[in-house]
Structures are given as C-alpha cells and as structure tokens.
Amino acid sequence: LKVYGSAVRCCCFSPSGSLLCSGSADKLIRIWEVEKGECVRVLSGHKHYVLAAAFNPTLETSLVSTSSDGTIRVWKVDEGVSVMHLKGRKTL
C-alpha cells in the first residue's frame, strides 16, 4: 500500500477480505483494494482524526466510522458518501 504522510489510526478488512479500510490523522478514510494494493476511494467528512472504523458484517458496501470530533458516520462505500451523521455531546 502506498504510504501517505498522515498517521494511520485504525484499519479493518471487509467481510470478504477484498477491501481494507484505513482511517488516519488527516481526517480521511481510505478504501484499499487488497489484491492490487491500490486506494480505490477516499471518504471525507470528519473534522478531526478518525479513531475507528468497521465494515457491516453482512453488507460489504456499508461502513461505520467514529472520530475525535465526537461524531459517528455511516458510509456507502461504493458511492463514497456519508448517509448518516450522528453527533456526540462533546469532542474527545
């Protein structure tokens, strides 16, 4: 995988193992195609670094992430869009 300049804070594999998600201090989530080692999508929307992410175990195109901005986002990975944005009470 091509290394970017920001620290990776979390990563997870999709249920099939074909995709890898990485969340980093640059506030971005990158989706990687494992076999090719290429970034195929970049998800943006968090205002602080990404703390954790997980694919839906039954729907590979769905991902949830959380950030130190106190938010949780649900993503449609295949479309690269956030479909739900939940705000916490305070920033971590």
Coordinates of N, CA, C and O in Angstrom, one line a residue:
L1 N 0.8 -1.2 0.0 CA 0.0 0.0 0.0 C 0.9 1.2 0.0 O 1.9 1.3 0.7
K2 N 0.5 2.2 -0.8 CA 1.2 3.5 -0.8 C 1.0 4.2 0.5 O -0.1 4.4 1.0
V3 N 2.1 4.6 1.1 CA 2.1 5.3 2.4 C 1.8 6.8 2.2 O 2.4 7.4 1.4
Y4 N 0.9 7.3 3.0 CA 0.6 8.7 3.0 C 1.2 9.4 4.2 O 1.6 8.7 5.1
G5 N 1.3 10.7 4.2 CA 2.0 11.4 5.2 C 1.4 11.5 6.6 O 2.0 12.0 7.5
S6 N 0.2 11.0 6.7 CA -0.5 11.1 8.0 C -0.6 9.7 8.7 O -0.7 8.7 8.1
A7 N -0.5 9.8 10.0 CA -0.5 8.6 10.8 C -1.9 7.8 10.7 O -2.9 8.4 10.8
V8 N -1.8 6.5 10.4 CA -3.0 5.7 10.4 C -3.4 5.4 11.8 O -2.6 4.9 12.6
R9 N -4.6 5.6 12.1 CA -5.2 5.4 13.5 C -5.9 4.1 13.6 O -6.1 3.6 14.7
C10 N -6.5 3.6 12.5 CA -7.2 2.3 12.6 C -7.3 1.7 11.2 O -7.1 2.4 10.2
C11 N -7.6 0.4 11.2 CA -7.8 -0.2 9.9 C -8.7 -1.5 10.1 O -8.7 -2.0 11.2
C12 N -9.4 -1.9 9.1 CA -10.2 -3.1 9.2 C -10.4 -3.7 7.8 O -10.4 -3.0 6.8
F13 N -10.6 -5.0 7.7 CA -10.9 -5.7 6.4 C -12.4 -5.8 6.3 O -13.1 -5.9 7.2
S14 N -12.8 -5.8 5.0 CA -14.2 -6.1 4.7 C -14.5 -7.6 4.9 O -13.6 -8.4 5.1
P15 N -15.8 -8.0 5.0 CA -16.1 -9.4 5.3 C -15.5 -10.4 4.4 O -15.0 -11.4 4.8
S16 N -15.3 -10.0 3.1 CA -14.8 -10.9 2.1 C -13.2 -10.9 2.1 O -12.6 -11.7 1.5
G17 N -12.7 -9.9 2.7 CA -11.2 -9.7 2.7 C -10.7 -9.0 1.5 O -9.5 -8.8 1.4
S18 N -11.5 -8.6 0.6 CA -11.1 -7.9 -0.6 C -10.8 -6.5 -0.5 O -10.1 -5.9 -1.3
L19 N -11.3 -5.8 0.6 CA -11.1 -4.4 0.8 C -10.5 -4.2 2.2 O -10.8 -5.0 3.1
L20 N -9.7 -3.2 2.3 CA -9.1 -2.7 3.6 C -9.5 -1.3 3.7 O -9.4 -0.5 2.8
C21 N -9.9 -0.9 4.9 CA -10.3 0.5 5.3 C -9.2 1.0 6.2 O -8.8 0.3 7.1
S22 N -8.7 2.2 5.9 CA -7.7 2.8 6.9 C -8.2 4.2 7.2 O -8.7 4.9 6.4
G23 N -8.2 4.5 8.5 CA -8.6 5.8 9.0 C -7.4 6.5 9.6 O -6.6 5.9 10.2
S24 N -7.2 7.8 9.3 CA -6.0 8.4 9.7 C -6.1 9.8 10.3 O -7.2 10.4 10.4
A25 N -5.0 10.3 10.8 CA -5.0 11.6 11.4 C -5.3 12.8 10.5 O -5.6 13.9 10.9
D26 N -5.3 12.5 9.2 CA -5.6 13.6 8.2 C -7.1 13.7 8.0 O -7.6 14.4 7.1
K27 N -7.9 13.0 8.8 CA -9.4 13.1 8.9 C -10.0 12.3 7.7 O -11.2 12.4 7.5
L28 N -9.3 11.5 7.0 CA -9.8 10.8 5.9 C -9.8 9.3 6.1 O -9.1 8.7 6.9
I29 N -10.8 8.6 5.4 CA -10.9 7.2 5.4 C -10.5 6.8 4.0 O -11.1 7.3 3.0
R30 N -9.6 5.8 3.9 CA -9.2 5.3 2.5 C -9.7 3.9 2.4 O -9.5 3.1 3.3
I31 N -10.2 3.6 1.3 CA -10.6 2.2 1.0 C -9.6 1.6 0.0 O -9.4 2.2 -1.1
W32 N -9.0 0.5 0.3 CA -8.0 -0.1 -0.5 C -8.5 -1.4 -1.1 O -9.1 -2.2 -0.4
E33 N -8.1 -1.7 -2.3 CA -8.4 -3.0 -3.0 C -7.1 -3.8 -2.6 O -6.0 -3.5 -3.0
V34 N -7.3 -4.8 -1.8 CA -6.2 -5.6 -1.2 C -5.3 -6.2 -2.3 O -4.1 -6.1 -2.2
E35 N -5.9 -6.9 -3.3 CA -5.1 -7.6 -4.3 C -4.2 -6.7 -5.1 O -3.1 -7.0 -5.4
K36 N -4.7 -5.5 -5.4 CA -3.9 -4.6 -6.2 C -3.1 -3.6 -5.3 O -2.2 -3.0 -5.9
G37 N -3.4 -3.5 -4.0 CA -2.7 -2.6 -3.2 C -2.9 -1.1 -3.5 O -2.1 -0.3 -3.3
E38 N -4.1 -0.9 -4.1 CA -4.4 0.5 -4.5 C -5.6 1.1 -3.7 O -6.5 0.4 -3.4
C39 N -5.5 2.4 -3.5 CA -6.6 3.1 -2.9 C -7.6 3.4 -4.0 O -7.4 3.9 -5.0
V40 N -8.9 2.9 -3.7 CA -9.9 3.0 -4.7 C -11.0 4.0 -4.3 O -11.8 4.4 -5.2
R41 N -10.9 4.5 -3.1 CA -11.9 5.5 -2.7 C -11.4 6.3 -1.5 O -10.7 5.6 -0.6
V42 N -11.7 7.6 -1.4 CA -11.3 8.3 -0.2 C -12.6 8.9 0.3 O -13.4 9.6 -0.4
L43 N -12.9 8.7 1.6 CA -14.1 9.2 2.2 C -13.7 10.4 3.1 O -12.8 10.3 4.0
S44 N -14.4 11.5 3.0 CA -14.1 12.7 3.8 C -15.4 13.2 4.4 O -16.5 13.1 3.9
G45 N -15.2 13.8 5.6 CA -16.4 14.3 6.3 C -16.1 14.6 7.8 O -16.7 15.5 8.4
H46 N -15.2 13.8 8.4 CA -14.9 14.1 9.8 C -14.0 15.3 9.9 O -13.3 15.7 9.0
K47 N -14.2 16.0 11.0 CA -13.5 17.3 11.3 C -12.2 17.1 12.1 O -11.4 18.0 12.2
H48 N -12.0 15.9 12.7 CA -10.8 15.6 13.4 C -10.4 14.2 13.0 O -11.1 13.5 12.2
Y49 N -9.3 13.7 13.5 CA -8.8 12.4 13.1 C -9.8 11.2 13.4 O -10.6 11.3 14.3
V50 N -9.7 10.2 12.5 CA -10.5 9.1 12.6 C -10.0 8.1 13.6 O -8.8 7.7 13.6
L51 N -10.9 7.7 14.6 CA -10.5 6.8 15.7 C -10.7 5.3 15.4 O -9.9 4.5 15.7
A52 N -11.8 5.0 14.7 CA -12.2 3.6 14.5 C -13.1 3.5 13.3 O -13.8 4.5 12.9
A53 N -13.1 2.3 12.6 CA -14.0 2.0 11.5 C -14.2 0.6 11.5 O -13.4 -0.3 11.9
A54 N -15.4 0.2 10.9 CA -15.8 -1.2 10.8 C -16.8 -1.4 9.7 O -17.7 -0.6 9.5
F55 N -16.5 -2.4 8.9 CA -17.5 -2.8 7.8 C -18.7 -3.5 8.4 O -18.5 -4.2 9.4
N56 N -19.8 -3.3 7.8 CA -21.0 -4.1 8.2 C -20.7 -5.6 7.8 O -20.3 -5.8 6.7
P57 N -20.9 -6.5 8.8 CA -20.5 -7.9 8.5 C -21.4 -8.6 7.5 O -21.0 -9.6 6.9
T58 N -22.5 -8.0 7.1 CA -23.4 -8.6 6.1 C -23.6 -7.8 4.9 O -24.2 -8.2 3.9
L59 N -23.0 -6.6 4.9 CA -23.2 -5.7 3.7 C -21.8 -5.0 3.5 O -21.6 -3.9 4.1
E60 N -21.0 -5.5 2.6 CA -19.7 -5.0 2.4 C -19.6 -3.6 2.0 O -18.6 -2.9 2.1
T61 N -20.7 -3.1 1.4 CA -20.7 -1.7 0.9 C -21.1 -0.7 2.0 O -21.2 0.5 1.7
S62 N -21.2 -1.1 3.2 CA -21.6 -0.2 4.3 C -20.5 -0.2 5.4 O -19.9 -1.3 5.7
L63 N -20.1 1.0 5.8 CA -19.0 1.2 6.8 C -19.4 2.2 7.8 O -20.1 3.1 7.5
V64 N -19.0 2.0 9.1 CA -19.3 3.0 10.1 C -17.9 3.5 10.6 O -16.9 2.7 10.7
S65 N -17.8 4.8 10.9 CA -16.6 5.3 11.4 C -16.9 6.3 12.6 O -18.0 6.8 12.7
T66 N -15.9 6.5 13.4 CA -16.0 7.4 14.5 C -14.7 8.3 14.6 O -13.7 7.9 14.1
S67 N -14.9 9.5 15.1 CA -13.8 10.5 15.0 C -13.7 11.2 16.4 O -14.6 11.2 17.2
S68 N -12.5 11.8 16.5 CA -12.3 12.6 17.8 C -13.1 13.9 17.7 O -13.1 14.6 18.7
D69 N -13.8 14.1 16.7 CA -14.7 15.3 16.6 C -16.0 15.0 17.3 O -16.9 15.8 17.4
G70 N -16.2 13.7 17.9 CA -17.4 13.3 18.6 C -18.5 12.8 17.7 O -19.6 12.8 18.1
T71 N -18.2 12.5 16.4 CA -19.2 12.1 15.5 C -19.1 10.6 15.1 O -18.0 10.1 15.2
I72 N -20.2 10.1 14.7 CA -20.2 8.7 14.0 C -20.8 8.9 12.7 O -21.8 9.6 12.5
R73 N -20.2 8.3 11.7 CA -20.7 8.4 10.3 C -21.0 7.0 9.8 O -20.2 6.1 10.0
V74 N -22.0 6.9 9.0 CA -22.3 5.6 8.3 C -22.1 6.0 6.8 O -22.6 7.0 6.3
W75 N -21.3 5.1 6.1 CA -20.9 5.4 4.7 C -21.5 4.3 3.8 O -21.5 3.2 4.1
K76 N -21.8 4.8 2.5 CA -22.0 3.9 1.4 C -20.7 3.9 0.7 O -20.3 4.8 -0.1
V77 N -19.9 2.8 0.9 CA -18.5 2.8 0.4 C -18.5 2.8 -1.1 O -17.7 3.5 -1.7
D78 N -19.4 2.1 -1.8 CA -19.4 2.0 -3.2 C -19.7 3.4 -3.9 O -19.3 3.7 -5.0
E79 N -20.4 4.3 -3.2 CA -20.8 5.6 -3.7 C -19.9 6.7 -3.1 O -19.9 7.8 -3.6
G80 N -19.2 6.4 -2.0 CA -18.3 7.4 -1.4 C -19.0 8.5 -0.6 O -18.5 9.6 -0.5
V81 N -20.2 8.2 -0.1 CA -21.0 9.2 0.6 C -21.3 8.8 2.0 O -21.5 7.6 2.3
S82 N -21.5 9.8 2.8 CA -21.9 9.6 4.2 C -23.5 9.6 4.2 O -24.0 10.6 3.7
V83 N -24.1 8.6 4.6 CA -25.6 8.5 4.6 C -26.2 8.8 6.0 O -27.4 8.9 6.1
M84 N -25.4 8.8 7.0 CA -25.9 9.1 8.3 C -24.7 9.8 9.1 O -23.6 9.4 9.0
H85 N -25.1 10.8 9.9 CA -24.1 11.6 10.7 C -24.7 11.8 12.1 O -25.7 12.5 12.2
L86 N -24.1 11.2 13.0 CA -24.6 11.3 14.4 C -23.6 12.1 15.2 O -22.4 11.9 15.2
K87 N -24.1 13.1 16.0 CA -23.2 14.0 16.8 C -23.3 13.6 18.2 O -24.3 13.4 18.8
G88 N -22.1 13.5 18.8 CA -22.0 13.2 20.3 C -22.1 14.5 21.0 O -22.3 15.6 20.5
R89 N -22.0 14.4 22.3 CA -22.1 15.5 23.2 C -20.9 16.4 23.2 O -21.0 17.6 23.5
K90 N -19.7 15.9 23.1 CA -18.5 16.7 23.1 C -17.4 16.0 22.3 O -17.4 14.8 22.0
T91 N -16.4 16.8 22.0 CA -15.3 16.4 21.3 C -14.3 15.6 22.2 O -14.2 16.0 23.4
L92 N -13.8 14.5 21.8 CA -12.8 13.7 22.6 C -11.5 14.3 22.6 O -11.0 14.9 21.7

